Amino acid sequence: MCQLLGMNCNVPTDIVFSFEGFRQRGGLTDQHSDGWGIAFFEGDGCRMFLDYLPSVSSPIAEFVRAYPLKSTNVIAHIRKATQGQVSLANTHPFRRELWGRYWIFAHNGNLPEPPSLTSSRFLPVGSTDSEHAFCWILSELAQRFVSCPPLAVLKQALAELAQVLMALGTFNFLLSNGSALFAHCSTDLHYLIRQAPFTLAHLNDTDVSIDFSEVTSKNDRVAVIATQPLTDNETWIKMAPGELLCFVDGMPSA
Amino acid sequence: MCQLLGMNCNVPTDIVFSFEGFRQRGGLTDQHSDGWGIAFFEGDGCRMFLDYLPSVSSPIAEFVRAYPLKSTNVIAHIRKATQGQVSLANTHPFRRELWGRYWIFAHNGNLPEPPSLTSSRFLPVGSTDSEHAFCWILSELAQRFVSCPPLAVLKQALAELAQVLMALGTFNFLLSNGSALFAHCSTDLHYLIRQAPFTLAHLNDTDVSIDFSEVTSKNDRVAVIATQPLTDNETWIKMAPGELLCFVDGMPSA
């Protein structure tokens, strides 16, 4: 299994604090040491950092921790391999282009028999069930819509596809096209919304605190989504099995 | 216009020396300061670093220079914007998946009117002629072949497509799927093969030398492809306009 971290905000925000705690789980406070990756949307563009080394000791992870890239949509993943060897090709998040936009995907769970990709226009490069499922989702979307539909329609389609996949195994995932971030809970996914009045937050996995009131503006709003809560003094909301949320501008949209 | 750098080797090799010279052209020894990017294949996987900052001052470029990632196929690019604003979405190299493999592409030149993408399954995310042309190439390949054809067949198809694009403007490019690296010359592209006996090489753009005999094994072979020669004491071969080479294991294949 693996762990997921996502961030969706109404203004470009760095993820340094959350990533600092999250990466400890990649070999120090937890066993997810089979690689890690992170993708940052910046406008329509997307920056990705991937490594098959444990996130706690990867020089690229150390660089990302120290370099405050700002983004409104971020997806990160630390891997504990279930299917597919430890390699760059099997490292999440995965990326494809559909309708002239990048789509980023990361999965926590296990699908022993993912659906067939016969005649799919997206094919996996690596050998994980996760990338396979991502290709299936995009291929289904491409068959249903010739261009990106309105958000509510897209969300409904993703909810239907997620339901199919959840019936085949454990399927928690994060998906973003840079405008919205979709979070689907199969077994474990938590989130919180940080907004004014901002307070002090303290990480679970390492003794680091930040007083967000000192680094934010009063209209900032940030949603953080993670497999397990990252802080020990904030209220995280546990998502329900089968729940799909669509985060826009730092909060779940209707 | 822009500048291209490619490397194709028979064993995983770092590109630190060549990149050190190349990045100087992104704002110091030349004017290509509208962003830069580099992609490293590792097995079927691919690592990319992109930035819209000048390569000579980008913290990510400094990290890449100092971190000797080893790869058999690398494509790098420094940008002087002709079409499309300075942004991450417009930064080369570009990547797509076709036939279950990643394809990486970078372009030097200008296509005032690239061919239509009506009914193309690949669409550009940014607004460059380069990404547009890349999408057209992959779409044409996808129409011709249901899976990756033998190398000689693929090379012939690419030569035909390159000829079409070269008739529309300046179209030097590098393209790789991780197995081979294709280099097409429209106006400016040079290459050299480094193999035993290895000697000392000295960069054009900064006073740095390396004695390759100290860091290589006798069977190593490395092809370096660049818009303009990177060293001042080696013999670079200038490619002919319209020439397409396919580099495999550090040398042009038949």
Short mmCIF file of C-alpha atoms in Angstrom, two decimals:
data_model
loop_
_atom_site.label_atom_id
_atom_site.label_comp_id
_atom_site.label_asym_id
_atom_site.label_seq_id
_atom_site.Cartn_x
_atom_site.Cartn_y
_atom_site.Cartn_z
CA MET A 1 0.00 0.00 0.00
CA CYS A 2 0.97 3.62 -0.22
CA GLN A 3 0.10 7.03 1.13
CA LEU A 4 -1.42 10.01 -0.64
CA LEU A 5 -1.05 13.75 -0.10
CA GLY A 6 -2.98 16.42 -2.01
CA MET A 7 -3.36 20.17 -1.75
CA ASN A 8 -5.90 22.46 -3.42
CA CYS A 9 -5.90 26.22 -2.75
CA ASN A 10 -7.49 29.46 -3.84
CA VAL A 11 -4.06 31.15 -4.19
CA PRO A 12 -0.71 29.54 -5.08
CA THR A 13 0.68 28.10 -1.86
CA ASP A 14 3.78 26.08 -1.03
CA ILE A 15 3.42 22.58 0.41
CA VAL A 16 6.73 22.59 2.32
CA PHE A 17 5.19 22.07 5.78
CA SER A 18 2.91 19.18 4.83
CA PHE A 19 5.57 17.55 2.63
CA GLU A 20 8.08 17.72 5.51
CA GLY A 21 5.81 15.52 7.62
CA PHE A 22 4.63 13.32 4.76
CA ARG A 23 8.11 12.38 3.55
CA GLN A 24 9.05 11.03 7.01
CA ARG A 25 6.61 8.19 6.31
CA GLY A 26 8.77 7.13 3.38
CA GLY A 27 11.24 5.13 5.46
CA LEU A 28 11.37 6.79 8.90
CA THR A 29 7.99 6.93 10.69
CA ASP A 30 6.42 4.43 8.31
CA GLN A 31 7.41 1.82 5.75
CA HIS A 32 6.49 3.47 2.42
CA SER A 33 10.05 3.48 1.13
CA ASP A 34 9.68 2.18 -2.45
CA GLY A 35 9.86 5.58 -4.11
CA TRP A 36 7.92 8.80 -4.05
CA GLY A 37 6.73 11.54 -6.35
CA ILE A 38 5.08 14.94 -6.39
CA ALA A 39 3.38 16.98 -9.11
CA PHE A 40 2.76 20.73 -8.98
CA PHE A 41 0.39 22.45 -11.39
CA GLU A 42 1.43 25.98 -12.31
CA GLY A 43 -1.20 27.41 -14.63
CA ASP A 44 -1.77 24.77 -17.29
CA GLY A 45 1.81 23.56 -16.88
CA CYS A 46 2.92 20.85 -14.53
CA ARG A 47 6.17 20.10 -12.76
CA MET A 48 6.88 16.61 -11.49
CA PHE A 49 9.61 15.21 -9.29
CA LEU A 50 9.88 11.42 -9.11
CA ASP A 51 12.34 9.12 -7.41
CA TYR A 52 12.58 5.42 -6.65
CA LEU A 53 14.64 6.19 -3.54
CA PRO A 54 12.87 6.52 -0.15
CA SER A 55 11.44 10.02 0.31
CA VAL A 56 13.17 10.40 3.65
CA SER A 57 16.65 10.07 2.09
CA SER A 58 16.15 11.08 -1.57
CA PRO A 59 18.25 14.13 -2.56
CA ILE A 60 15.42 15.21 -4.86
CA ALA A 61 12.95 15.08 -1.95
CA GLU A 62 15.36 17.18 0.11
CA PHE A 63 15.51 19.72 -2.74
CA VAL A 64 11.69 19.83 -2.99
CA ARG A 65 11.40 20.29 0.79
CA ALA A 66 13.81 23.24 0.70
CA TYR A 67 12.45 24.93 -2.44
CA PRO A 68 9.03 26.51 -1.83
CA LEU A 69 7.31 26.01 -5.19
CA LYS A 70 3.86 27.58 -5.16
CA SER A 71 0.87 25.87 -6.71
CA THR A 72 -2.92 25.68 -6.44
CA ASN A 73 -3.02 21.91 -7.08
CA VAL A 74 -0.45 19.43 -5.80
CA ILE A 75 -0.50 15.62 -5.65
CA ALA A 76 2.18 13.60 -3.85
CA HIS A 77 2.63 9.90 -3.18
CA ILE A 78 4.95 7.63 -1.22
CA ARG A 79 5.03 4.04 -2.34
CA LYS A 80 4.99 0.67 -0.63
CA ALA A 81 5.08 -1.62 -3.64
CA THR A 82 2.25 -4.15 -4.01
CA GLN A 83 2.24 -4.71 -7.79
CA GLY A 84 5.22 -3.81 -10.00
CA GLN A 85 8.89 -3.59 -9.04
CA VAL A 86 10.60 -0.52 -7.53
CA SER A 87 11.40 1.61 -10.57
CA LEU A 88 10.84 5.08 -11.98
CA ALA A 89 8.20 3.76 -14.41
CA ASN A 90 6.17 2.47 -11.45
CA THR A 91 6.45 5.64 -9.38
CA HIS A 92 3.31 7.75 -8.78
CA PRO A 93 1.96 10.27 -9.64
CA PHE A 94 1.29 9.38 -13.27
CA ARG A 95 0.55 11.93 -15.95
CA ARG A 96 -1.32 11.91 -19.25
CA GLU A 97 -2.80 14.57 -21.53
CA LEU A 98 -6.52 14.56 -22.36
CA TRP A 99 -8.51 17.36 -24.09
CA GLY A 100 -5.35 19.51 -24.17
CA ARG A 101 -4.85 19.37 -20.39
CA TYR A 102 -2.53 17.41 -18.16
CA TRP A 103 -4.11 14.94 -15.74
CA ILE A 104 -2.22 13.77 -12.68
CA PHE A 105 -3.14 10.64 -10.73
CA ALA A 106 -1.96 8.79 -7.63
CA HIS A 107 -3.48 5.71 -6.00
CA ASN A 108 -3.45 4.07 -2.60
CA GLY A 109 -4.76 0.53 -2.57
CA ASN A 110 -4.64 -2.61 -4.64
CA LEU A 111 -6.64 -3.81 -7.63
CA PRO A 112 -5.84 -7.50 -8.20
CA GLU A 113 -7.67 -7.48 -11.56
CA PRO A 114 -8.12 -4.02 -13.04
CA PRO A 115 -10.49 -3.65 -16.02
CA SER A 116 -9.33 -4.47 -19.54
CA LEU A 117 -7.57 -1.83 -21.64
CA THR A 118 -8.44 -3.39 -24.99
CA SER A 119 -8.86 -0.54 -27.46
CA SER A 120 -7.85 2.01 -24.80
CA ARG A 121 -6.04 5.02 -26.22
CA PHE A 122 -4.05 5.29 -22.96
CA LEU A 123 -1.70 2.47 -22.01
CA PRO A 124 0.47 2.00 -18.94
CA VAL A 125 4.25 2.40 -19.29
CA GLY A 126 5.02 0.58 -16.02
CA SER A 127 3.48 -2.51 -14.48
CA THR A 128 1.34 -1.17 -11.63
CA ASP A 129 -2.40 -1.73 -11.20
CA SER A 130 -2.54 2.00 -10.40
CA GLU A 131 -1.31 3.31 -13.76
CA HIS A 132 -3.47 0.68 -15.46
CA ALA A 133 -6.57 2.00 -13.62
CA PHE A 134 -5.63 5.60 -14.44
CA CYS A 135 -5.43 4.72 -18.15
CA TRP A 136 -8.84 3.05 -17.91
CA ILE A 137 -10.40 6.11 -16.24
CA LEU A 138 -9.05 8.51 -18.89
CA SER A 139 -10.03 6.20 -21.72
CA GLU A 140 -13.60 6.00 -20.36
CA LEU A 141 -13.75 9.79 -20.01
CA ALA A 142 -12.44 10.23 -23.57
CA GLN A 143 -15.18 7.92 -24.84
CA ARG A 144 -17.92 9.78 -22.98
CA PHE A 145 -16.87 13.37 -23.74
CA VAL A 146 -15.17 14.94 -26.77
CA SER A 147 -13.99 17.87 -24.65
CA CYS A 148 -13.81 18.61 -20.93
CA PRO A 149 -17.40 18.71 -19.60
CA PRO A 150 -18.65 21.06 -16.85
CA LEU A 151 -17.25 20.19 -13.43
CA ALA A 152 -20.47 18.71 -12.04
CA VAL A 153 -20.78 16.40 -15.04
CA LEU A 154 -17.13 15.38 -14.78
CA LYS A 155 -17.53 14.68 -11.07
CA GLN A 156 -20.58 12.48 -11.68
CA ALA A 157 -18.72 10.50 -14.36
CA LEU A 158 -15.71 10.04 -12.07
CA ALA A 159 -17.97 8.89 -9.23
CA GLU A 160 -19.42 6.22 -11.50
CA LEU A 161 -15.99 5.06 -12.69
CA ALA A 162 -14.64 5.05 -9.12
CA GLN A 163 -17.51 2.85 -8.07
CA VAL A 164 -16.62 0.29 -10.73
CA LEU A 165 -12.98 0.25 -9.61
CA MET A 166 -13.80 0.16 -5.89
CA ALA A 167 -15.74 -3.03 -6.51
CA LEU A 168 -12.50 -4.61 -7.77
CA GLY A 169 -10.31 -3.79 -4.77
CA THR A 170 -9.05 -0.94 -2.61
CA PHE A 171 -9.12 2.28 -4.56
CA ASN A 172 -8.33 5.52 -2.77
CA PHE A 173 -7.07 8.07 -5.30
CA LEU A 174 -6.26 11.70 -6.03
CA LEU A 175 -6.75 13.14 -9.53
CA SER A 176 -6.27 16.68 -10.81
CA ASN A 177 -6.34 18.53 -14.11
CA GLY A 178 -4.97 21.72 -12.56
CA SER A 179 -8.41 23.30 -12.10
CA ALA A 180 -9.92 20.90 -9.58
CA LEU A 181 -8.63 18.13 -7.37
CA PHE A 182 -10.75 14.99 -7.03
CA ALA A 183 -10.32 12.78 -3.96
CA HIS A 184 -11.92 9.37 -3.76
CA CYS A 185 -12.06 7.39 -0.53
CA SER A 186 -12.28 3.63 -0.62
CA THR A 187 -10.86 2.92 2.85
CA ASP A 188 -8.66 5.76 4.15
CA LEU A 189 -8.61 9.42 3.23
CA HIS A 190 -8.74 12.51 5.46
CA TYR A 191 -8.85 16.24 4.78
CA LEU A 192 -8.93 19.59 6.47
CA ILE A 193 -9.54 23.16 5.34
CA ARG A 194 -7.19 25.86 6.59
CA GLN A 195 -8.66 29.36 6.46
CA ALA A 196 -8.87 32.48 8.66
CA PRO A 197 -8.49 32.61 11.60
CA PHE A 198 -5.24 30.72 10.98
CA THR A 199 -3.53 29.05 13.91
CA LEU A 200 -0.46 27.04 14.82
CA ALA A 201 -0.14 23.54 13.33
CA HIS A 202 2.15 20.79 14.57
CA LEU A 203 3.23 17.76 12.52
CA ASN A 204 2.57 14.19 13.61
CA ASP A 205 5.71 12.71 12.08
CA THR A 206 8.39 15.17 13.15
CA ASP A 207 8.56 17.91 15.78
CA VAL A 208 7.89 20.83 13.46
CA SER A 209 5.29 23.58 13.92
CA ILE A 210 4.19 26.51 11.84
CA ASP A 211 2.03 29.47 12.79
CA PHE A 212 -0.04 29.90 9.62
CA SER A 213 -1.32 33.30 10.83
CA GLU A 214 2.20 34.64 10.15
CA VAL A 215 2.46 33.38 6.55
CA THR A 216 -1.06 33.81 5.15
CA SER A 217 -3.48 36.51 4.06
CA LYS A 218 -7.00 36.60 5.45
CA ASN A 219 -8.66 35.38 2.25
CA ASP A 220 -6.36 32.38 1.74
CA ARG A 221 -7.97 28.97 1.83
CA VAL A 222 -6.14 25.65 1.55
CA ALA A 223 -7.51 22.11 1.50
CA VAL A 224 -5.04 19.38 2.48
CA ILE A 225 -5.97 15.77 1.77
CA ALA A 226 -3.96 12.85 3.16
CA THR A 227 -4.28 9.13 3.77
CA GLN A 228 -3.65 9.73 7.47
CA PRO A 229 -3.77 13.11 9.28
CA LEU A 230 -0.47 15.00 9.07
CA THR A 231 -0.93 17.19 12.17
CA ASP A 232 -1.84 16.31 15.74
CA ASN A 233 -3.59 19.54 16.81
CA GLU A 234 -6.04 20.16 13.97
CA THR A 235 -9.38 18.54 13.20
CA TRP A 236 -9.14 16.23 10.18
CA ILE A 237 -12.33 14.98 8.56
CA LYS A 238 -12.38 11.30 7.68
CA MET A 239 -14.00 10.68 4.31
CA ALA A 240 -16.60 7.94 3.98
CA PRO A 241 -16.00 4.79 1.90
CA GLY A 242 -17.29 5.47 -1.63
CA GLU A 243 -17.17 9.27 -1.17
CA LEU A 244 -15.76 11.38 -4.01
CA LEU A 245 -14.98 15.03 -3.29
CA CYS A 246 -14.08 17.67 -5.84
CA PHE A 247 -11.93 20.42 -4.33
CA VAL A 248 -11.90 23.85 -5.99
CA ASP A 249 -10.37 27.03 -4.52
CA GLY A 250 -9.52 25.24 -1.28
CA MET A 251 -12.88 23.67 -0.46
CA PRO A 252 -15.14 20.83 -1.59
CA SER A 253 -17.49 21.98 -4.35
CA ALA A 254 -21.10 20.89 -4.73
CA MET B 1 14.81 30.32 -31.32
CA CYS B 2 16.20 27.85 -28.86
CA GLN B 3 19.02 25.37 -28.39
CA LEU B 4 18.92 21.59 -28.15
CA LEU B 5 21.09 19.09 -26.30
CA GLY B 6 20.74 15.33 -26.54
CA MET B 7 22.69 12.34 -25.29
CA ASN B 8 22.44 8.69 -26.28
CA CYS B 9 24.74 6.05 -24.75
CA ASN B 10 25.37 2.33 -24.55
CA VAL B 11 25.61 2.45 -20.73
CA PRO B 12 23.87 4.86 -18.32
CA THR B 13 25.98 8.01 -18.24
CA ASP B 14 25.60 11.35 -16.52
CA ILE B 15 25.30 14.53 -18.57
CA VAL B 16 26.77 16.86 -15.95
CA PHE B 17 29.71 18.07 -18.09
CA SER B 18 27.67 18.85 -21.22
CA PHE B 19 24.83 20.39 -19.22
CA GLU B 20 27.30 22.64 -17.39
CA GLY B 21 28.30 24.24 -20.68
CA PHE B 22 24.84 24.16 -22.22
CA ARG B 23 23.12 25.96 -19.35
CA GLN B 24 25.50 28.94 -19.67
CA ARG B 25 23.74 29.72 -22.95
CA GLY B 26 20.52 30.27 -21.02
CA GLY B 27 21.29 33.85 -20.03
CA LEU B 28 25.09 34.12 -19.78
CA THR B 29 26.95 33.24 -23.00
CA ASP B 30 23.79 33.42 -25.10
CA GLN B 31 20.25 34.78 -24.92
CA HIS B 32 18.13 31.65 -24.49
CA SER B 33 16.78 32.72 -21.11
CA ASP B 34 13.03 32.00 -21.41
CA GLY B 35 13.10 28.73 -19.53
CA TRP B 36 14.76 25.35 -19.86
CA GLY B 37 14.05 21.68 -19.36
CA ILE B 38 15.67 18.27 -19.33
CA ALA B 39 14.31 14.72 -19.51
CA PHE B 40 16.17 11.57 -18.45
CA PHE B 41 14.98 8.11 -19.42
CA GLU B 42 15.71 5.45 -16.81
CA GLY B 43 14.47 2.13 -18.12
CA ASP B 44 10.95 2.78 -19.37
CA GLY B 45 10.53 5.53 -16.79
CA CYS B 46 11.31 9.15 -17.35
CA ARG B 47 12.34 12.00 -15.08
CA MET B 48 11.81 15.59 -16.19
CA PHE B 49 12.94 18.88 -14.72
CA LEU B 50 11.36 22.02 -16.16
CA ASP B 51 11.65 25.67 -15.24
CA TYR B 52 10.61 28.99 -16.76
CA LEU B 53 13.59 30.69 -15.10
CA PRO B 54 16.86 31.09 -17.07
CA SER B 55 18.95 27.91 -16.91
CA VAL B 56 22.00 29.88 -15.75
CA SER B 57 20.22 31.05 -12.56
CA SER B 58 17.48 28.43 -11.99
CA PRO B 59 17.87 26.61 -8.63
CA ILE B 60 16.51 23.46 -10.30
CA ALA B 61 19.19 23.70 -13.01
CA GLU B 62 21.83 24.07 -10.31
CA PHE B 63 20.45 20.94 -8.62
CA VAL B 64 20.53 18.99 -11.91
CA ARG B 65 24.10 20.14 -12.58
CA ALA B 66 25.22 18.95 -9.16
CA TYR B 67 23.30 15.64 -9.11
CA PRO B 68 24.77 13.08 -11.54
CA LEU B 69 21.66 11.23 -12.74
CA LYS B 70 22.63 8.43 -15.13
CA SER B 71 20.66 7.72 -18.26
CA THR B 72 21.05 6.24 -21.74
CA ASN B 73 18.77 8.84 -23.37
CA VAL B 74 18.60 12.50 -22.38
CA ILE B 75 16.99 15.49 -24.10
CA ALA B 76 17.49 19.07 -22.88
CA HIS B 77 16.36 22.43 -24.21
CA ILE B 78 16.91 26.11 -23.45
CA ARG B 79 14.27 28.46 -24.75
CA LYS B 80 14.25 31.79 -26.51
CA ALA B 81 10.52 32.33 -26.95
CA THR B 82 9.21 32.84 -30.49
CA GLN B 83 5.61 31.61 -30.13
CA GLY B 84 3.88 31.35 -26.74
CA GLN B 85 4.60 33.26 -23.53
CA VAL B 86 7.22 32.31 -20.94
CA SER B 87 5.47 29.69 -18.81
CA LEU B 88 5.83 26.15 -17.58
CA ALA B 89 3.26 24.89 -20.10
CA ASN B 90 5.41 26.25 -22.94
CA THR B 91 8.69 24.80 -21.65
CA HIS B 92 10.37 21.99 -23.62
CA PRO B 93 10.86 19.04 -23.59
CA PHE B 94 7.26 17.86 -23.98
CA ARG B 95 6.09 14.37 -23.09
CA ARG B 96 3.28 12.10 -24.22
CA GLU B 97 2.57 8.37 -24.01
CA LEU B 98 2.06 6.32 -27.18
CA TRP B 99 1.93 2.50 -27.44
CA GLY B 100 2.64 2.24 -23.70
CA ARG B 101 5.90 4.21 -23.93
CA TYR B 102 6.83 7.76 -23.08
CA TRP B 103 7.95 10.00 -25.95
CA ILE B 104 10.03 13.10 -25.28
CA PHE B 105 10.37 15.94 -27.77
CA ALA B 106 12.20 19.26 -28.02
CA HIS B 107 12.32 21.66 -30.97
CA ASN B 108 14.58 24.41 -32.21
CA GLY B 109 13.08 26.59 -34.91
CA ASN B 110 9.79 28.18 -35.82
CA LEU B 111 6.71 26.89 -37.65
CA PRO B 112 4.47 29.88 -38.44
CA GLU B 113 1.62 27.59 -39.50
CA PRO B 114 1.92 24.05 -38.16
CA PRO B 115 -0.42 21.40 -39.63
CA SER B 116 -3.98 21.02 -38.36
CA LEU B 117 -4.73 18.87 -35.33
CA THR B 118 -8.38 18.24 -36.24
CA SER B 119 -9.23 14.77 -34.95
CA SER B 120 -5.76 14.39 -33.41
CA ARG B 121 -5.75 12.27 -30.28
CA PHE B 122 -2.88 14.37 -28.92
CA LEU B 123 -3.47 18.06 -28.20
CA PRO B 124 -1.09 20.76 -26.98
CA VAL B 125 -1.46 22.02 -23.40
CA GLY B 126 0.56 25.20 -24.03
CA SER B 127 0.62 27.57 -26.99
CA THR B 128 3.88 26.77 -28.77
CA ASP B 129 4.24 25.68 -32.40
CA SER B 130 6.66 23.07 -31.03
CA GLU B 131 4.22 21.16 -28.82
CA HIS B 132 1.63 21.48 -31.62
CA ALA B 133 4.06 19.83 -34.07
CA PHE B 134 4.92 17.11 -31.56
CA CYS B 135 1.22 16.27 -31.15
CA TRP B 136 0.89 16.12 -34.93
CA ILE B 137 3.85 13.74 -35.27
CA LEU B 138 2.52 11.35 -32.60
CA SER B 139 -0.98 11.48 -34.02
CA GLU B 140 0.36 10.59 -37.49
CA LEU B 141 2.40 7.72 -36.03
CA ALA B 142 -0.64 6.44 -34.10
CA GLN B 143 -2.65 6.44 -37.33
CA ARG B 144 0.03 4.53 -39.24
CA PHE B 145 0.93 1.89 -36.64
CA VAL B 146 -1.15 0.15 -33.96
CA SER B 147 2.01 -0.67 -32.00
CA CYS B 148 5.63 0.45 -32.11
CA PRO B 149 7.07 -0.68 -35.48
CA PRO B 150 10.66 -1.90 -36.00
CA LEU B 151 13.22 0.89 -35.69
CA ALA B 152 13.97 1.17 -39.42
CA VAL B 153 10.27 1.52 -40.21
CA LEU B 154 9.80 4.10 -37.47
CA LYS B 155 12.80 6.06 -38.72
CA GLN B 156 11.44 6.11 -42.27
CA ALA B 157 8.05 7.34 -41.04
CA LEU B 158 9.67 10.07 -38.95
CA ALA B 159 11.81 11.15 -41.90
CA GLU B 160 8.66 11.58 -44.00
CA LEU B 161 6.88 13.54 -41.25
CA ALA B 162 9.94 15.71 -40.63
CA GLN B 163 10.06 16.55 -44.33
CA VAL B 164 6.47 17.80 -44.19
CA LEU B 165 7.21 19.99 -41.17
CA MET B 166 10.52 21.28 -42.54
CA ALA B 167 8.63 22.62 -45.56
CA LEU B 168 6.60 24.79 -43.16
CA GLY B 169 9.50 26.44 -41.36
CA THR B 170 12.63 25.74 -39.34
CA PHE B 171 12.38 22.37 -37.70
CA ASN B 172 15.39 20.98 -35.87
CA PHE B 173 14.24 18.48 -33.26
CA LEU B 174 15.21 15.73 -30.84
CA LEU B 175 12.80 12.88 -30.08
CA SER B 176 13.26 9.79 -27.91
CA ASN B 177 11.17 6.89 -26.63
CA GLY B 178 13.93 5.72 -24.30
CA SER B 179 15.28 3.11 -26.73
CA ALA B 180 16.49 5.36 -29.52
CA LEU B 181 17.12 9.08 -29.93
CA PHE B 182 16.10 10.68 -33.22
CA ALA B 183 17.79 13.91 -34.30
CA HIS B 184 16.51 15.92 -37.23
CA CYS B 185 18.46 18.79 -38.74
CA SER B 186 16.69 21.57 -40.55
CA THR B 187 19.34 24.28 -40.15
CA ASP B 188 21.65 23.63 -37.18
CA LEU B 189 22.52 20.43 -35.40
CA HIS B 190 25.92 18.94 -34.55
CA TYR B 191 27.03 15.71 -32.93
CA LEU B 192 30.07 13.79 -31.80
CA ILE B 193 30.74 10.27 -30.62
CA ARG B 194 32.93 9.80 -27.56
CA GLN B 195 34.53 6.36 -27.30
CA ALA B 196 37.91 4.79 -26.50
CA PRO B 197 40.54 6.14 -26.57
CA PHE B 198 38.93 8.84 -24.41
CA THR B 199 40.66 12.19 -24.09
CA LEU B 200 40.34 15.56 -22.40
CA ALA B 201 37.43 17.76 -23.42
CA HIS B 202 37.11 21.48 -22.77
CA LEU B 203 33.84 23.41 -22.80
CA ASN B 204 33.21 26.37 -25.11
CA ASP B 205 30.99 28.30 -22.73
CA THR B 206 32.88 28.10 -19.45
CA ASP B 207 36.45 27.18 -18.55
CA VAL B 208 35.78 23.60 -17.48
CA SER B 209 37.61 20.49 -18.68
CA ILE B 210 37.19 16.79 -18.04
CA ASP B 211 39.52 13.91 -18.83
CA PHE B 212 37.05 11.26 -19.96
CA SER B 213 39.75 8.57 -19.79
CA GLU B 214 39.52 8.85 -15.99
CA VAL B 215 35.75 8.39 -15.72
CA THR B 216 34.93 5.84 -18.43
CA SER B 217 35.34 2.15 -19.23
CA LYS B 218 36.84 1.07 -22.52
CA ASN B 219 33.54 -0.13 -24.02
CA ASP B 220 31.57 3.03 -23.19
CA ARG B 221 30.19 4.96 -26.12
CA VAL B 222 28.31 8.25 -25.90
CA ALA B 223 26.74 10.35 -28.64
CA VAL B 224 26.20 14.02 -27.80
CA ILE B 225 23.97 16.08 -30.07
CA ALA B 226 23.75 19.87 -29.78
CA THR B 227 22.59 22.87 -31.78
CA GLN B 228 26.11 24.31 -31.56
CA PRO B 229 29.26 22.41 -30.49
CA LEU B 230 29.76 22.37 -26.72
CA THR B 231 33.51 21.80 -26.68
CA ASP B 232 36.35 23.61 -28.44
CA ASN B 233 38.87 20.78 -28.76
CA GLU B 234 36.81 17.94 -30.21
CA THR B 235 35.58 17.32 -33.75
CA TRP B 236 31.84 17.91 -34.05
CA ILE B 237 30.02 16.72 -37.15
CA LYS B 238 27.56 19.17 -38.66
CA MET B 239 24.39 17.45 -39.82
CA ALA B 240 23.01 18.23 -43.26
CA PRO B 241 19.68 20.04 -43.74
CA GLY B 242 16.95 17.40 -44.03
CA GLU B 243 19.07 14.71 -42.36
CA LEU B 244 17.44 12.50 -39.72
CA LEU B 245 19.70 10.32 -37.58
CA CYS B 246 18.60 7.58 -35.22
CA PHE B 247 21.06 7.09 -32.35
CA VAL B 248 21.16 3.73 -30.57
CA ASP B 249 23.82 2.61 -28.08
CA GLY B 250 25.83 5.80 -28.62
CA MET B 251 26.04 5.82 -32.41
CA PRO B 252 23.88 6.50 -35.48
CA SER B 253 22.14 3.32 -36.61
CA ALA B 254 21.49 2.34 -40.21
#
